[in-house]
């Protein structure tokens, strides 16, 4: 189990705040830099929040990529994602319920075909 239904609902409510789920913009240069090295044709934004990473990295990329968001709290993009050449998980892991952490790490391994960038915030989540 990647998350409990209770936590999914809590995250859905937190995402109603315009400032929640937007940390990926601050890491756009790092993600784009890694993508320019690995040159993937696709990006899975794992824990996409408000999907702001897409617009933040586009001007920094040397080539166009297929952006795919995965956000369990968003009914529009909560389906279990398919593996991707490149995965970004920006400030996601600190929000994982302890009893689900192993399953989420296994899922990240499953979906990351080639490379990825993952950050973990160290402030209270």
PDB file of C-alpha atoms in Angstrom, residues 23-95:
ATOM      1  CA  UNK A  23       8.462  22.973  -3.836  1.00  0.00           C
ATOM      2  CA  UNK A  24       9.482  21.454  -7.170  1.00  0.00           C
ATOM      3  CA  UNK A  25       9.953  24.914  -8.721  1.00  0.00           C
ATOM      4  CA  UNK A  26      12.928  25.545  -6.439  1.00  0.00           C
ATOM      5  CA  UNK A  27      14.583  22.369  -7.757  1.00  0.00           C
ATOM      6  CA  UNK A  28      13.833  22.927 -11.446  1.00  0.00           C
ATOM      7  CA  UNK A  29      17.437  23.801 -12.325  1.00  0.00           C
ATOM      8  CA  UNK A  30      18.749  20.636 -10.647  1.00  0.00           C
ATOM      9  CA  UNK A  31      16.137  18.401 -12.299  1.00  0.00           C
ATOM     10  CA  UNK A  32      16.660  20.006 -15.710  1.00  0.00           C
ATOM     11  CA  UNK A  33      20.436  19.754 -15.351  1.00  0.00           C
ATOM     12  CA  UNK A  34      20.238  16.033 -14.664  1.00  0.00           C
ATOM     13  CA  UNK A  35      17.778  15.574 -17.512  1.00  0.00           C
ATOM     14  CA  UNK A  36      20.117  17.391 -19.881  1.00  0.00           C
ATOM     15  CA  UNK A  37      22.828  14.896 -18.941  1.00  0.00           C
ATOM     16  CA  UNK A  38      20.673  11.756 -19.259  1.00  0.00           C
ATOM     17  CA  UNK A  39      18.574  13.097 -22.153  1.00  0.00           C
ATOM     18  CA  UNK A  40      15.371  11.132 -21.446  1.00  0.00           C
ATOM     19  CA  UNK A  41      12.342  11.396 -23.694  1.00  0.00           C
ATOM     20  CA  UNK A  42       9.988  11.295 -20.705  1.00  0.00           C
ATOM     21  CA  UNK A  43       9.711  12.563 -17.143  1.00  0.00           C
ATOM     22  CA  UNK A  44       7.560  11.076 -14.408  1.00  0.00           C
ATOM     23  CA  UNK A  45       6.894  13.712 -11.743  1.00  0.00           C
ATOM     24  CA  UNK A  46       6.279  11.397  -8.762  1.00  0.00           C
ATOM     25  CA  UNK A  47       4.282  13.320  -6.173  1.00  0.00           C
ATOM     26  CA  UNK A  48       3.636  16.118  -8.653  1.00  0.00           C
ATOM     27  CA  UNK A  49       1.741  18.400  -6.291  1.00  0.00           C
ATOM     28  CA  UNK A  50       0.403  21.203  -8.450  1.00  0.00           C
ATOM     29  CA  UNK A  51       2.512  20.083 -11.447  1.00  0.00           C
ATOM     30  CA  UNK A  52       4.575  23.261 -11.478  1.00  0.00           C
ATOM     31  CA  UNK A  53       7.780  21.382 -12.230  1.00  0.00           C
ATOM     32  CA  UNK A  54       6.739  21.030 -15.868  1.00  0.00           C
ATOM     33  CA  UNK A  55       6.638  24.742 -16.642  1.00  0.00           C
ATOM     34  CA  UNK A  56       9.682  25.430 -14.462  1.00  0.00           C
ATOM     35  CA  UNK A  57      11.974  22.992 -16.291  1.00  0.00           C
ATOM     36  CA  UNK A  58      10.799  23.491 -19.879  1.00  0.00           C
ATOM     37  CA  UNK A  59      12.934  26.611 -20.562  1.00  0.00           C
ATOM     38  CA  UNK A  60      15.977  24.851 -19.090  1.00  0.00           C
ATOM     39  CA  UNK A  61      15.761  21.645 -21.142  1.00  0.00           C
ATOM     40  CA  UNK A  62      17.789  21.078 -24.289  1.00  0.00           C
ATOM     41  CA  UNK A  63      15.024  18.911 -25.739  1.00  0.00           C
ATOM     42  CA  UNK A  64      11.315  18.400 -25.361  1.00  0.00           C
ATOM     43  CA  UNK A  65      10.159  15.609 -23.049  1.00  0.00           C
ATOM     44  CA  UNK A  66       6.863  13.902 -22.360  1.00  0.00           C
ATOM     45  CA  UNK A  67       5.799  15.065 -18.885  1.00  0.00           C
ATOM     46  CA  UNK A  68       3.688  12.662 -16.822  1.00  0.00           C
ATOM     47  CA  UNK A  69       2.460  13.703 -13.367  1.00  0.00           C
ATOM     48  CA  UNK A  70       1.616  11.285 -10.577  1.00  0.00           C
ATOM     49  CA  UNK A  71      -0.090  12.771  -7.545  1.00  0.00           C
ATOM     50  CA  UNK A  72      -2.108  10.397  -5.335  1.00  0.00           C
ATOM     51  CA  UNK A  73      -4.071  13.328  -3.855  1.00  0.00           C
ATOM     52  CA  UNK A  74      -5.261  14.508  -7.297  1.00  0.00           C
ATOM     53  CA  UNK A  75      -8.033  12.441  -8.923  1.00  0.00           C
ATOM     54  CA  UNK A  76      -6.824  13.676 -12.345  1.00  0.00           C
ATOM     55  CA  UNK A  77      -3.427  11.949 -12.054  1.00  0.00           C
ATOM     56  CA  UNK A  78      -3.605   9.379  -9.253  1.00  0.00           C
ATOM     57  CA  UNK A  79      -3.438   6.208 -11.341  1.00  0.00           C
ATOM     58  CA  UNK A  80      -0.409   4.028 -10.601  1.00  0.00           C
ATOM     59  CA  UNK A  81       2.259   5.300 -12.996  1.00  0.00           C
ATOM     60  CA  UNK A  82       4.064   3.312 -15.654  1.00  0.00           C
ATOM     61  CA  UNK A  83       7.872   3.138 -15.531  1.00  0.00           C
ATOM     62  CA  UNK A  84       9.709   6.132 -16.957  1.00  0.00           C
ATOM     63  CA  UNK A  85      13.209   6.842 -18.215  1.00  0.00           C
ATOM     64  CA  UNK A  86      13.547   9.659 -15.686  1.00  0.00           C
ATOM     65  CA  UNK A  87      11.721  10.251 -12.401  1.00  0.00           C
ATOM     66  CA  UNK A  88      11.643  13.354 -10.233  1.00  0.00           C
ATOM     67  CA  UNK A  89      10.398  13.116  -6.660  1.00  0.00           C
ATOM     68  CA  UNK A  90      10.792  16.559  -5.132  1.00  0.00           C
ATOM     69  CA  UNK A  91       9.964  16.828  -1.431  1.00  0.00           C
ATOM     70  CA  UNK A  92       7.800  13.708  -1.514  1.00  0.00           C
ATOM     71  CA  UNK A  93       9.433  11.138   0.745  1.00  0.00           C
ATOM     72  CA  UNK A  94       9.020  13.143   3.944  1.00  0.00           C
ATOM     73  CA  UNK A  95       5.244  12.894   3.432  1.00  0.00           C
TER      74      UNK A  95
END
